[in-house]
Structure formats: C-alpha cells, structure tokens
XYZ file of C-alpha atoms in Angstrom:
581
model
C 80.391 -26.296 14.666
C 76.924 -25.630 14.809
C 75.016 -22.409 13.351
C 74.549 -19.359 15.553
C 70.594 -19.902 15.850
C 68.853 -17.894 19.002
C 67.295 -20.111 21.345
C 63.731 -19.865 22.158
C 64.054 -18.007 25.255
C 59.884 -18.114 25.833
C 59.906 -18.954 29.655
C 57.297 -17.770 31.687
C 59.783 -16.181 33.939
C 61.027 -14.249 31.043
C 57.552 -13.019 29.917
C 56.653 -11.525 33.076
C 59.734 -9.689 32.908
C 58.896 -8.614 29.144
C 55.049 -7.412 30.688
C 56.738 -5.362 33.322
C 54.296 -2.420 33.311
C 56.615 0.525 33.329
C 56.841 3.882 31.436
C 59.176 2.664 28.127
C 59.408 4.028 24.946
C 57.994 2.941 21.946
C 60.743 1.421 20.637
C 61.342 -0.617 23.732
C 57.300 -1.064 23.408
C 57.990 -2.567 19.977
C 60.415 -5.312 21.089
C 58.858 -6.454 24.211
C 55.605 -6.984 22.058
C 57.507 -8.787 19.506
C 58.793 -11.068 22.484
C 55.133 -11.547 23.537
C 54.248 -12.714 20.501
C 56.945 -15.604 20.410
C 59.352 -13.904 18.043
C 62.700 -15.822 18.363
C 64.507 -14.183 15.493
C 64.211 -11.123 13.475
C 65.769 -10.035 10.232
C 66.561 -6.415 9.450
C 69.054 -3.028 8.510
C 69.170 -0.260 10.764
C 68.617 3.398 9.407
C 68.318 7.017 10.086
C 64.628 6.297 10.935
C 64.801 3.261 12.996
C 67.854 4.438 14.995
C 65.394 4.436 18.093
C 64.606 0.668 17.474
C 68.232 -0.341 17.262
C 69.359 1.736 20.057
C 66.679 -0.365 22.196
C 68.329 -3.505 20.579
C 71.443 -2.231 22.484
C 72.431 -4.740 25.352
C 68.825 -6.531 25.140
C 70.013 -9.997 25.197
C 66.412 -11.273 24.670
C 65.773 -9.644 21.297
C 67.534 -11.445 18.118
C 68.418 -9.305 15.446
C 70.301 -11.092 12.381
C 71.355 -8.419 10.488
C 71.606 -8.838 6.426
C 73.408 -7.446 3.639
C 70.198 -6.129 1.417
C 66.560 -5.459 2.923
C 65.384 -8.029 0.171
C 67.762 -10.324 1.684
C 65.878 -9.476 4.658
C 62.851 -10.153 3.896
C 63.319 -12.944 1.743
C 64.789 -14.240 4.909
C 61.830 -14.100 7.137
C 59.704 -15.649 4.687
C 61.871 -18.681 4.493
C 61.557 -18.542 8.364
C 58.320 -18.864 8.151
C 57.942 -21.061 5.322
C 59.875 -23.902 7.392
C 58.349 -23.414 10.576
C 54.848 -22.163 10.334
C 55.464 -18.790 12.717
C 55.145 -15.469 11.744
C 58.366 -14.157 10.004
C 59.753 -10.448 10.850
C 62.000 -8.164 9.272
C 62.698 -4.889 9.713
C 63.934 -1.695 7.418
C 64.226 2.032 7.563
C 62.407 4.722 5.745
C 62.355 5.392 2.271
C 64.639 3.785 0.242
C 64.914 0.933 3.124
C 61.414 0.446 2.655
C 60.742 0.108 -0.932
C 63.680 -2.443 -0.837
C 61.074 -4.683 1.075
C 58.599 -4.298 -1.930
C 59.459 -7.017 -4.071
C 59.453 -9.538 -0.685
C 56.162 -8.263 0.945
C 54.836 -8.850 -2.698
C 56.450 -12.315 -2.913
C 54.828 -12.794 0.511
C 51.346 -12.093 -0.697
C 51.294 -14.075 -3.339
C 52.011 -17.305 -2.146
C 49.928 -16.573 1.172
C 53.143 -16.447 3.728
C 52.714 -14.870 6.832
C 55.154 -12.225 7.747
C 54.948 -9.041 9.937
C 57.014 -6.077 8.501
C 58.468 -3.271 10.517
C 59.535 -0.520 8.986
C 60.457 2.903 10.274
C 59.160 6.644 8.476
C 60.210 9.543 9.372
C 58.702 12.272 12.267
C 54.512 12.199 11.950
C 54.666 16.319 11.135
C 57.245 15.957 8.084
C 54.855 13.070 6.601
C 53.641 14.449 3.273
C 56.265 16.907 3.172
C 58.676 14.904 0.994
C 61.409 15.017 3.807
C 64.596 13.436 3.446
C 64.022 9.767 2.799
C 59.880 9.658 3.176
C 57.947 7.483 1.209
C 54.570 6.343 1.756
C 55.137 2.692 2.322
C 51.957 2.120 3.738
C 50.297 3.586 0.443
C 52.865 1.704 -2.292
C 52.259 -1.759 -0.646
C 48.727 -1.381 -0.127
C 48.054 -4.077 -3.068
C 50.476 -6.438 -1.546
C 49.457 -6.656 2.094
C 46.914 -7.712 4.157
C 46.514 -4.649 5.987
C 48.731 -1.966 6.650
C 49.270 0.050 10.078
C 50.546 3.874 10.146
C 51.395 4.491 14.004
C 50.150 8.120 14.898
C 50.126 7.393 18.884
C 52.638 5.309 20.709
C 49.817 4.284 23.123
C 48.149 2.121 20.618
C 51.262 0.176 19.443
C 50.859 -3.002 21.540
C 47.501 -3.417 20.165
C 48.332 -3.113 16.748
C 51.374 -5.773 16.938
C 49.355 -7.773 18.526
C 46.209 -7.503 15.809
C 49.065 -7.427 12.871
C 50.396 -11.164 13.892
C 46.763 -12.173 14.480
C 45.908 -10.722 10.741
C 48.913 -12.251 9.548
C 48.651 -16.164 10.715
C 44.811 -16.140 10.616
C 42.237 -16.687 7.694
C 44.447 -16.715 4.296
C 47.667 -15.912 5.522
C 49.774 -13.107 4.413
C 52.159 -9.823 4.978
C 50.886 -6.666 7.356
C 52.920 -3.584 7.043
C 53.406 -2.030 10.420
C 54.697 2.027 9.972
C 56.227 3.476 12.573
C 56.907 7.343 12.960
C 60.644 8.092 14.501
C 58.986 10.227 17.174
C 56.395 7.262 17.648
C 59.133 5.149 18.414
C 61.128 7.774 20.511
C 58.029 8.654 23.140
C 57.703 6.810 25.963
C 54.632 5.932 27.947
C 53.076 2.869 30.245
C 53.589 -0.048 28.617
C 49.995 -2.059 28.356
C 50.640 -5.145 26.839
C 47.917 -7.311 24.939
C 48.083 -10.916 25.185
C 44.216 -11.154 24.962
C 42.459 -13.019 21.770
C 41.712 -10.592 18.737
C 38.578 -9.694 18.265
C 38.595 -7.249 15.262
C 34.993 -5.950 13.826
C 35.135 -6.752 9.593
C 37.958 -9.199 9.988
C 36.422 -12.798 11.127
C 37.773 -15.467 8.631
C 35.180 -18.602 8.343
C 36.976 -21.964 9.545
C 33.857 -23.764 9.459
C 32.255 -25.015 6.298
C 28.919 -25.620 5.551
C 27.953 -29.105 6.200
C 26.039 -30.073 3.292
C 28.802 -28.738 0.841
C 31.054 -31.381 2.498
C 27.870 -34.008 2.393
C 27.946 -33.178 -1.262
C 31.898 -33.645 -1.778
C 31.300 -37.296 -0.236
C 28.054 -38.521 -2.462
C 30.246 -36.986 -5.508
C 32.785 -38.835 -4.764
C 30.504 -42.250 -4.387
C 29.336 -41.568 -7.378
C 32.532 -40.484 -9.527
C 33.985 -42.666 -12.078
C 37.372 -40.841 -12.029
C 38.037 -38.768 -9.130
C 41.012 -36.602 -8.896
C 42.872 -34.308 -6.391
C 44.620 -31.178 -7.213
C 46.113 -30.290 -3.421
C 47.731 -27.056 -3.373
C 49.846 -24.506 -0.184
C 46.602 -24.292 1.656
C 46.976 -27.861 2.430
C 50.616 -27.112 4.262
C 50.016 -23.400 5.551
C 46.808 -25.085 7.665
C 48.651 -27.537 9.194
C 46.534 -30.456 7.032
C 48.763 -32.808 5.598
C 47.934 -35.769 7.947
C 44.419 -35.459 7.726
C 44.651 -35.245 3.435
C 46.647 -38.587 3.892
C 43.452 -40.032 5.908
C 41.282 -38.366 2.983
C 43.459 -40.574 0.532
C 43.320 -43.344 2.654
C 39.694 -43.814 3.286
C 38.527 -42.307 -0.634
C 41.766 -44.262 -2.383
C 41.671 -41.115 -5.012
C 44.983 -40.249 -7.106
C 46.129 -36.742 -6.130
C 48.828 -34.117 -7.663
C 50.285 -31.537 -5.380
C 51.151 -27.886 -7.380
C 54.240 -25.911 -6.763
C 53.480 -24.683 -3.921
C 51.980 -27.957 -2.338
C 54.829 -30.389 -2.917
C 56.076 -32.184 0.458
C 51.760 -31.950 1.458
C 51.441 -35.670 0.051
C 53.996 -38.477 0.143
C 55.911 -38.619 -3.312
C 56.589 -41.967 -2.647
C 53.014 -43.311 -2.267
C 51.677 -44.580 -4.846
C 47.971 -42.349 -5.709
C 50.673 -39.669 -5.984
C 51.064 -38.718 -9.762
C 53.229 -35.262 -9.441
C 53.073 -31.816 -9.968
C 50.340 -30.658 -12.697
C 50.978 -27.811 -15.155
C 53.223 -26.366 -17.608
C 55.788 -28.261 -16.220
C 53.772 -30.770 -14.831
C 53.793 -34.985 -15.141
C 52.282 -36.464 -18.185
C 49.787 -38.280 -15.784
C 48.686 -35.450 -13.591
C 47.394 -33.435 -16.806
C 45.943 -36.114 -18.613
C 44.214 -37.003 -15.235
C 43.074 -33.756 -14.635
C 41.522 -33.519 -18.245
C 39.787 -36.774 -18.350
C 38.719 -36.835 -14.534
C 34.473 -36.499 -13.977
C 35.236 -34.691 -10.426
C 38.023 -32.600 -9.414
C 38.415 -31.622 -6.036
C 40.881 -28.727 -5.151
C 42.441 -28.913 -2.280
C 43.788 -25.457 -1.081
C 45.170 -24.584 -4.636
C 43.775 -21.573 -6.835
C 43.819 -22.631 -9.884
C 46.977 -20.855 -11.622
C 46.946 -20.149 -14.991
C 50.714 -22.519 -14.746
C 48.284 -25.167 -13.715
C 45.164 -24.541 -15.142
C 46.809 -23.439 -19.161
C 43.943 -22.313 -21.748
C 41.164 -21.836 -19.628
C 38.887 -22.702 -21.763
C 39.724 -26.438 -21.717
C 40.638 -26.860 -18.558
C 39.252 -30.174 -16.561
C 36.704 -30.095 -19.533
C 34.559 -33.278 -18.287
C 34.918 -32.493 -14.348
C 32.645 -31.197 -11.373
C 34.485 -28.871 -9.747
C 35.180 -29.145 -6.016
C 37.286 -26.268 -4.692
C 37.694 -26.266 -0.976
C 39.593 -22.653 0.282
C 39.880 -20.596 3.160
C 39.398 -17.810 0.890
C 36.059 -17.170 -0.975
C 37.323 -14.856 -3.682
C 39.263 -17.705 -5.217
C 36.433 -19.952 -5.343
C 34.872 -19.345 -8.875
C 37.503 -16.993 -9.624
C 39.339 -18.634 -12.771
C 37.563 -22.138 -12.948
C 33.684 -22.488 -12.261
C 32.730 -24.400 -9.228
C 30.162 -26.715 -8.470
C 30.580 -27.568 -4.908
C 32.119 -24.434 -3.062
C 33.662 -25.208 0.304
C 34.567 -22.413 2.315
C 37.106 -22.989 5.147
C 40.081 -23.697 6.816
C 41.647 -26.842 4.401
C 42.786 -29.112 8.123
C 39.024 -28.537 9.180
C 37.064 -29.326 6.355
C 39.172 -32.369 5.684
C 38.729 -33.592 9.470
C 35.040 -33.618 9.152
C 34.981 -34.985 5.637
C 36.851 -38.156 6.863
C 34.026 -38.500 9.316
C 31.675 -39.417 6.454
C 33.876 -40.106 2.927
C 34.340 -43.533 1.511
C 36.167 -45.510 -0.226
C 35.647 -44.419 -4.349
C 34.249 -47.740 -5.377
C 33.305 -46.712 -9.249
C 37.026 -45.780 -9.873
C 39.049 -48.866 -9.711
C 39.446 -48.740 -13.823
C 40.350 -45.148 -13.480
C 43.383 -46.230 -10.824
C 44.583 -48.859 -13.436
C 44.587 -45.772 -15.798
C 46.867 -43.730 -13.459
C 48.890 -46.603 -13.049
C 49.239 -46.969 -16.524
C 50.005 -43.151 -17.278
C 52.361 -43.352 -14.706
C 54.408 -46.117 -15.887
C 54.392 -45.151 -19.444
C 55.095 -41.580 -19.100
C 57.389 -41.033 -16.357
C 60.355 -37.695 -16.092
C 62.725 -38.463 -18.459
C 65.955 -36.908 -19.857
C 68.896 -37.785 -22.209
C 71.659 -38.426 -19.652
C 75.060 -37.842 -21.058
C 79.098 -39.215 -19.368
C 80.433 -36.128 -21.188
C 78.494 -33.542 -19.439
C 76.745 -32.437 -16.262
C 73.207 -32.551 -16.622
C 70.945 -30.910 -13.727
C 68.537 -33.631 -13.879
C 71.212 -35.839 -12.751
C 72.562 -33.364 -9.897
C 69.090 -32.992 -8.739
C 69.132 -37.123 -8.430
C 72.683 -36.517 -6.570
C 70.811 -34.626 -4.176
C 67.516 -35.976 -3.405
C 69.523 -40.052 -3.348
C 72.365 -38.428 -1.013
C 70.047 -37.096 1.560
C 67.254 -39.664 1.030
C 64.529 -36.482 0.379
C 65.039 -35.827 4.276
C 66.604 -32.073 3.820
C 64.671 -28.496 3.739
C 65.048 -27.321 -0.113
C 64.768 -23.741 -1.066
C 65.278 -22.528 -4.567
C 65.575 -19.687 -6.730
C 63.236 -19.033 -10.029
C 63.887 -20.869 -13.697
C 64.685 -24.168 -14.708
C 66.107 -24.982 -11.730
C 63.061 -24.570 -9.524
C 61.607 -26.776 -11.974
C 64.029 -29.408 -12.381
C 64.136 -29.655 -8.153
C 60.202 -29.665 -8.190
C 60.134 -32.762 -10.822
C 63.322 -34.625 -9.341
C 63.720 -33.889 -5.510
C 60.932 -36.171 -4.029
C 59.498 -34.699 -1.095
C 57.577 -36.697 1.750
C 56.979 -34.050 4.699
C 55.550 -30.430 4.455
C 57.503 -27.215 4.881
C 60.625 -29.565 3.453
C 60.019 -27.218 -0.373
C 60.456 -23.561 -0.431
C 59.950 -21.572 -3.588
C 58.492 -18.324 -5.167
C 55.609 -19.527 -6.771
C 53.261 -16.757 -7.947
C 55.624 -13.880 -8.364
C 58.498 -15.739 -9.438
C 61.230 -13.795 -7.449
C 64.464 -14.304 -8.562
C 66.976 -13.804 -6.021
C 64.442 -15.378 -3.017
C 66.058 -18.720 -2.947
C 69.749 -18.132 -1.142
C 68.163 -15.989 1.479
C 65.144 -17.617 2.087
C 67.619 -20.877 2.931
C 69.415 -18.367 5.608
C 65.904 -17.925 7.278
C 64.489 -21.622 6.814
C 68.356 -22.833 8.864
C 67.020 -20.481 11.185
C 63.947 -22.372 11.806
C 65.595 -25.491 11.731
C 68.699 -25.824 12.967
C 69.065 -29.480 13.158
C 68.191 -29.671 9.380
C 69.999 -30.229 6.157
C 69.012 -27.032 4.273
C 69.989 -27.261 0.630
C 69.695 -23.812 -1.138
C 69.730 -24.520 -5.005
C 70.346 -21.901 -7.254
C 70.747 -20.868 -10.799
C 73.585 -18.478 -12.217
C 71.391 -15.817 -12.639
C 69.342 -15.197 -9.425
C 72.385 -16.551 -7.685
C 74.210 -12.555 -8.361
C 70.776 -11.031 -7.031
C 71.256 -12.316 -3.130
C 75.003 -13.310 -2.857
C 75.846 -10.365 -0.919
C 73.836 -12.535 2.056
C 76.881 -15.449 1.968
C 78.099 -13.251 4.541
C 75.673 -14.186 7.081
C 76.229 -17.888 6.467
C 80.150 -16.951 7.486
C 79.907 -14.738 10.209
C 77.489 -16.952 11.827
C 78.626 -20.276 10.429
C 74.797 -20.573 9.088
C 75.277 -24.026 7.341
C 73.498 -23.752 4.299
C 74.414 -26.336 1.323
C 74.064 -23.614 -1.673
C 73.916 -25.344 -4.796
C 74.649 -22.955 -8.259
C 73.683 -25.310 -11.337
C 75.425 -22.816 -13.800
C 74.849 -23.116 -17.432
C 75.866 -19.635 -18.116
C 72.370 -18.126 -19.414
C 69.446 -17.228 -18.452
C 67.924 -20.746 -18.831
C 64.289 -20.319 -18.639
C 64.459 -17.089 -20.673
C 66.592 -18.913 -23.748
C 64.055 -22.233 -23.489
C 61.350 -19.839 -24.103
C 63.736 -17.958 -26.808
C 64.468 -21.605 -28.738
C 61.013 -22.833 -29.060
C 58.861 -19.992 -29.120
C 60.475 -17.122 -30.488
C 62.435 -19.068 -33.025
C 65.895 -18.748 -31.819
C 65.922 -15.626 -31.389
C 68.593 -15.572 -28.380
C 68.317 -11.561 -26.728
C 70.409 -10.765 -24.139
C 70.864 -13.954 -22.223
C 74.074 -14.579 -22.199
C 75.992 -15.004 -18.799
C 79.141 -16.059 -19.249
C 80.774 -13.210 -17.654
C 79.318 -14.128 -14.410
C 81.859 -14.146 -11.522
C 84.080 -17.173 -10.619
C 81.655 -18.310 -7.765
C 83.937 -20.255 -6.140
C 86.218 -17.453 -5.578
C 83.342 -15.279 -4.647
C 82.099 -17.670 -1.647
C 85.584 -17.753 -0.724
C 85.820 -14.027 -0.102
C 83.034 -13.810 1.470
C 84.786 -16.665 3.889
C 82.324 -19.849 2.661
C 84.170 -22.830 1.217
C 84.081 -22.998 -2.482
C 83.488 -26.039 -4.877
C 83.239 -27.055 -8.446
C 82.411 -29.650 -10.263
C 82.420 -30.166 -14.445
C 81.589 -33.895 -14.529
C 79.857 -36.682 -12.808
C 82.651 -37.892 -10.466
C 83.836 -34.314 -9.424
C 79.922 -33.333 -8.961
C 79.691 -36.730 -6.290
C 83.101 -35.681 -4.286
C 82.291 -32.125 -3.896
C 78.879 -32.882 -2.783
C 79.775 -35.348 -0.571
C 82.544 -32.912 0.862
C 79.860 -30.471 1.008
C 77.335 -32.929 3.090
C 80.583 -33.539 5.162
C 81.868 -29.703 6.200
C 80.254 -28.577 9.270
C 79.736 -25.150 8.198
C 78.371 -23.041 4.855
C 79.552 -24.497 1.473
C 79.317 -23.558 -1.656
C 79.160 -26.323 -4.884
C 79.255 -24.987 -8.265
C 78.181 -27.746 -10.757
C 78.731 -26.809 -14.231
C 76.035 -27.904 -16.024
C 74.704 -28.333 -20.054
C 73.609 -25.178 -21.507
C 71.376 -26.594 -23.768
C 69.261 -28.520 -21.361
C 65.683 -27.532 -21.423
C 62.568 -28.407 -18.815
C 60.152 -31.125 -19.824
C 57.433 -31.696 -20.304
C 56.555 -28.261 -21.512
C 52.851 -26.628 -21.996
C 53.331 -23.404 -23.866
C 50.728 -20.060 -23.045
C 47.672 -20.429 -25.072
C 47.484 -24.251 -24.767
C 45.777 -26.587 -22.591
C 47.302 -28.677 -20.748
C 47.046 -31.919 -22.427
C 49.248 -30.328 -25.320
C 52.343 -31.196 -24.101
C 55.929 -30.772 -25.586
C 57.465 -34.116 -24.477
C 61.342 -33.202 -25.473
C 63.687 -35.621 -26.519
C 63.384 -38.719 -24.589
C-alpha cells in the first residue's frame, strides 16, 4: 500500500474554477490563492484563531491539509517538502502559543535559505496590542528570521500579498515570509481578485545577472592557478545548478568539496570529488583548501564549521565567492573576485568561456594522493554495532538512490561522511541552526514530495523524543518513511565534546531512560525493529526495505563511538584530530 500523498490537481479546468470571481471570504480567499500558486499539500493545527480557515477547509476537496501532532512538526514538515522538491513549503498555526511553536522552524528555515510560506492566524485587528487571550506579535518576534513579514489589516489586499509572499520566498536568496492574518480578516468576505500576474515589488529586485568581467576574471584565474579548488555549497542545489557545476568540472577538471548543506550537488562517486570540508570534514578537502592558490565558492558562505580559525583559513588562496546574496560576499573571508548572482546563471555563462586548468595537473596527483592516503576510517568491531557500519548498511542496500533526512549530532555527521550521495535534494539536514528534532518530520514532508522515493529518516536517541509524536502521521496515512534511531543512549555529540575538550567531565548526558522505541512506534501503529549486532541490524533492515508501509529500526549502537576527523573551535582546519584508526 502506497502513502496517502494528494495528487497535483493543477488542471486548467480546475484553476478557472479556483479564479471564479465571486464575493468569498477571506478565508476562502486564502485557499483559492494558495491553489493558484500550485500548493499541493499543506501542513498545519487548527485553533481558536484560524477556525475561519479550517471551516473553509470543510468539504473543499481541492485543498490538502495534513494535519500534525506539534506545529514544529509542522513546519519542520514543509521544509522537508520543500527541501525535496524545490516548491514553496506551507504550514499553518493559530495565534499565540500556535505561533511561537513555528519559531524554532521559520528560524531553521532562514538559516539554511529554504523557502517556505507561513500562515498563521492572530486574533481580531481591534484586540491587537491589547494582550487578548492568546495574542502575540508573531510578525514582530520572527522579524530576524524571515524574509519579510505580512500583518493583514484589509481582506481586499490578501491575494496580492500571497501572491508577493511566494514570489519573496522562491526568488533571490530563498527563505521564510510570515503571512498574519486577523480572525475578522479571514471572516469578511469580499470579490475575490486574484493575482496571477509577475511581481513587480519596488526595493525587492534580486540581481541574477553577474557582471561579466568578474566571470572573465574567474576564467584567466583559473588559467593561471597552480592549485585550484572548489568549495560548492546549498546555493548550488536551491538554484537548480547542479548540471551546469558538473560541465564547470568537466571543462576546468578542478577538485571540488561540497559542505553540509551541498552534498548530493556533485557526484560522490566521481573522482575530483574529495568530500565534505570542515570540522568534520575529509582529510583531503582541508588540506586542499589550505594549500590551494584560488578558491572558488560556489554558493556556500563560508561557516565558521567550514572555515575554523579565521585567521588561517585558505591562507595562500584568491578568493572567488560566487552568491546570490551580496552580504555574504566579504562577510567572514575576504574576496578577491566577487560574483554576484544566481549560482545556475553565472555557471552557464562561465562554461561559455572556462578551460581546462592546465597548470594543475601536479596539484590533481596531490588530491589523488590525499585521497588515497587519508580516507574515513573507523575501528570496526563483530561484538558491537557501530554507526559507521549501519550507515554503510544503508547507503550499499539502497545503492545511494533514497531521499535522506536526519536529525542533529553525530549522526548527521556520520550519514554526511558515509551515505554517498549522487543527485541533489537526495540530503536533508539542519545545517546552520542545528535543530534537533527536524529530521523525523522533515522525512514526513520530503515522502510528500516524493512519493515514489525511498525516504530514509535517520535519527539519534535524543532528537528522536523531540518529533515522535509525528509517527502518527506515518500510520494514519501509511506515510512510508524508513526511520532509522542509531541509539547509543547519550547525547553523543554533547559527551564527544565532554571527553576531549572538557576533560571528561560527563554533565547531564545520560539517556538511558529513554523509552523502548520499538514499543513506542508500535503504539503509535508503525512496525517496530531492533537490532544489537551485525546480522540482526541486516534482517531488520532488509525487513524494513521490504514492508510497504512506515517502519521503525532501532539499531543499538557503541556508546563510545566518536566523529572523525575532528577540528576543535579555535583551530584551523588543517589541525585535525584523526581518532583511532
């Protein structure tokens, strides 16, 4: 049996029917427009303050409303959504306390540039400011964290602002807008007017286009480089550039690393492709990065988990740094060759004129070398589960085809370093805030996206108790996420950081008193595994891969296990803690 999934209903028959113009109310306003706009699927929890809203949801078999356990599962939810398939993602809470449960996801949003549109409801425009029963100013407390924001004072200008909010939202650097929406706003009626025009928005006109001498520059740099290097970062997959990067590689034959937030933009399998750089980063991509004489940055901005001390960062480089936004460029590293614009763009017409790196044919060897000398290792053990090895399970079982979401700690980083990734939107992660608890639900939104697609949700212990709640979904509507919990009974991330940098010192990590998570999928109606050692871990998985429907795998893993390599705050990134290989 296959998941519940809407079907993308966007015929043109059905979108006259959605433009009917006809005296509505705002609420019936809102969905229409969200129709218009090719919304297939929307995430939310109904409240006092959106009771309008759901009432219009009532018997409108057009509108898909999946409705979660937690408004962080929510919108945790539509950012996997639109992680995996490129489109705006949607969610929608109530007032108040609904809405400040959305803070941690709109934040989560913004920092790793995902476009979503949030709805959320307030109550009646002349209680605003009062302090009325749950009021808070949303628009104000997310003001940091969005793009732009939207307070609706007049129901007559609510198809324009949908419509601007999804333009804001998927245009430029991509990102959350908070849409606000008054309970009498969405109670009054008037003629629906709907906007299906292009945006044009005074202030707001993100540059595409670069200038064409900065990319002349990138290509005589690149002639005249002795060891050229790539850092390609999210940009590269949220414009849509990954086959025109591969041309870049093909026609300049440069070595590249992908960040974080970048894996699945660049074939892992190829062989210019040295890893992820950074604290947890490949040998070769840091040692690359600090020998390299030009560094081009590829839709990355230069995190301080990439970048470590500052100060001797890429110390013998020219910097390159091509982004769609100009207040990264310069911001943490200084730039030589700035190149404003939209990644896909810039790379098309640089292909038009780059060539082949001719100076650099030592420096390949060197990669080459690096690579071979230095690869991931770990001390594998018969005795044990280690999640290096159930990592391996996974990516050699499903050949690195299947959509991967995960949660934050050493798990994200032992799925970044093993899972090999060869397409883009296949990796979903919280990179810049770090959100534990995003993984599990962002899975529910990604199977969303992609039905027909393996989507493996892998999770630690920890941030595994923040989202469970949400393994109802999977049941009620036989969603058929893989979840994956590699527990090791601590807070794994937090003790590595404990054992080697604070001397031991183990504070309030422990947790072993976790539930039975077997038994906890199974009440929620998901099957339940577990596994303890290396045969049990390949017949649950495989039992997994063969159920039809949600399943659960529990591999219990070593506790002891810590990420390598390791680059500890305050170091650069050459100074490496290696582990026990």
């Amino acid at each position: 049996m296959s998941a519940q999934i809407p079907e993308v209903r966007s015929t043109e028959q059905l979108r006259q029917k959605w433009m009917k113009p006809e005296v509505i109310t705002g609420s019936e306003i809102l969905l229409r427009s969200l129709l218009l706009e090719g919304v297939d699927c929307v995430f939310g929890y109904p409240g006092g303050a959106v009771l309008y809203i759901y009432d219009a949801m009532y018997g409108f078999e057009d509108f898909k409303h999946v409705l979660t356990r937690h408004e962080q599962g929510a919108i945790h939810a539509a950012d996997g959504y639109a992680r995996a398939s490129g489109k705006v993602g949607v969610c929608i809470a109530t007032s108040g306390p609904g809405a400040t449960n959305l803070v941690t996801g709109i934040a989560t949003a913004y920092m790793d540039s995902v476009p979503l549109v949030v709805i959320t409801g307030n109550v009646i425009s002349s209680l605003i400011g009062t302090d009325a029963f749950q009021e808070a100013d949303i628009t104000g407390i997310t003001m940091p964290i969005t793009k732009h924001s939207y307070l609706v004072r007049d129901v007559e200008d609510l198809p324009r602002i949908i419509h601007e909010a999804f333009h804001i939202a998927n245009t430029g650097r991509k990102g959350p807008v908070l849409i606000d929406i008054p309970k009498d706003v969405s109670a009054a009626r008037t003629l629906f007017n709907p906007q299906t025009e292009p945006v044009a928005m005074r202030g707001y006109n993100p540059r595409t286009l670069p200038n064409r001498l900065q990319v002349d520059r990138l290509a005589q740099a690149i002639q005249e480089a002795e060891r050229p290097f790539i850092l390609a970062g999210g940009g590269v997959i949220y414009s849509g550039g990954h086959e025109a990067l591969y041309e870049f590689i093909r026609k300049t034959e440069i070595p590249i690393t992908t960040t974080l937030l970048g894996l699945g933009a660049f074939p892992s399998g190829h062989e210019l492709w040295t890893g992820m750089p950074g604290m947890h980063g490949t040998y070769t991509s840091n040692q690359a990065i600090q020998n390299a004489d030009l560094l081009i940055n590829i839709g990355a901005r230069f995190d301080d988990r990439v970048t470590g001390k500052l100060e001797g960062f890429a110390p013998h480089a020219k910097i390159v740094h091509i982004d769609i936004d100009p207040a990264e460029i310069g911001k943490n590293v200084p730039t030589d060759i700035p190149i404003v614009g939209d990644v896909k763009t810039v790379l098309e017409i640089a292909n038009e004129i780059v060539q082949r790196a001719d100076k650099a044919d030592a420096w390949r060897e060197q990669i080459q070398a690096w690579k071979a000398d230095k690869p991931f290792r770990y001390r594998d053990s018969e005795e044990v589960l280690k999640p290096q090895w159930v990592v391996e399970l996974l990516n050699e079982t499903t050949r690195g085809e299947a959509i991967v979401t995960t949660d934050v700690g050493q798990h994200q980083m032992w799925a970044a370093q093993y899972y090999k990734f060869n397409k883009p939107r296949s990796w979903i992660t919280s990179g810049g805030l770090g959100t534990m608890g995003f993984g599990f639900p962002s899975a529910i939104g990604a199977q969303m996206a992609h039905p027909e697609r393996l989507v493996i949700s892998i999770n630690g212990d920890g941030g595994m108790q923040m989202c469970s709640q949400e393994l109802a979904i999977c049941a009620i509507n036989n969603i058929p996420v893989k979840i994956v919990v590699l527990n090791n009974q601590v807070l794994g991330m937090v003790r590595q950081w404990q054992e080697l940098i604070y001397d031991n010192r183990y504070s309030h990590i422990d947790l072993s008193g976790s539930p039975d998570f077997v038994k906890l999928a199974e009440a929620y109606g998901v099957k339940g595994l577990r596994a303890t050692n290396k045969e049990e871990a390949e017949q649950a998985w495989q039992e997994a891969l063969d159920t039809p429907g949600p399943v659960l795998v529990e591999f219990v893993v070593s506790k002891d296990e810590n990420v390598y390599p390791m680059v500890t705050q305050g170091s650069t990134i050459d100074q490496m803690l290696l582990g026990d290989e």
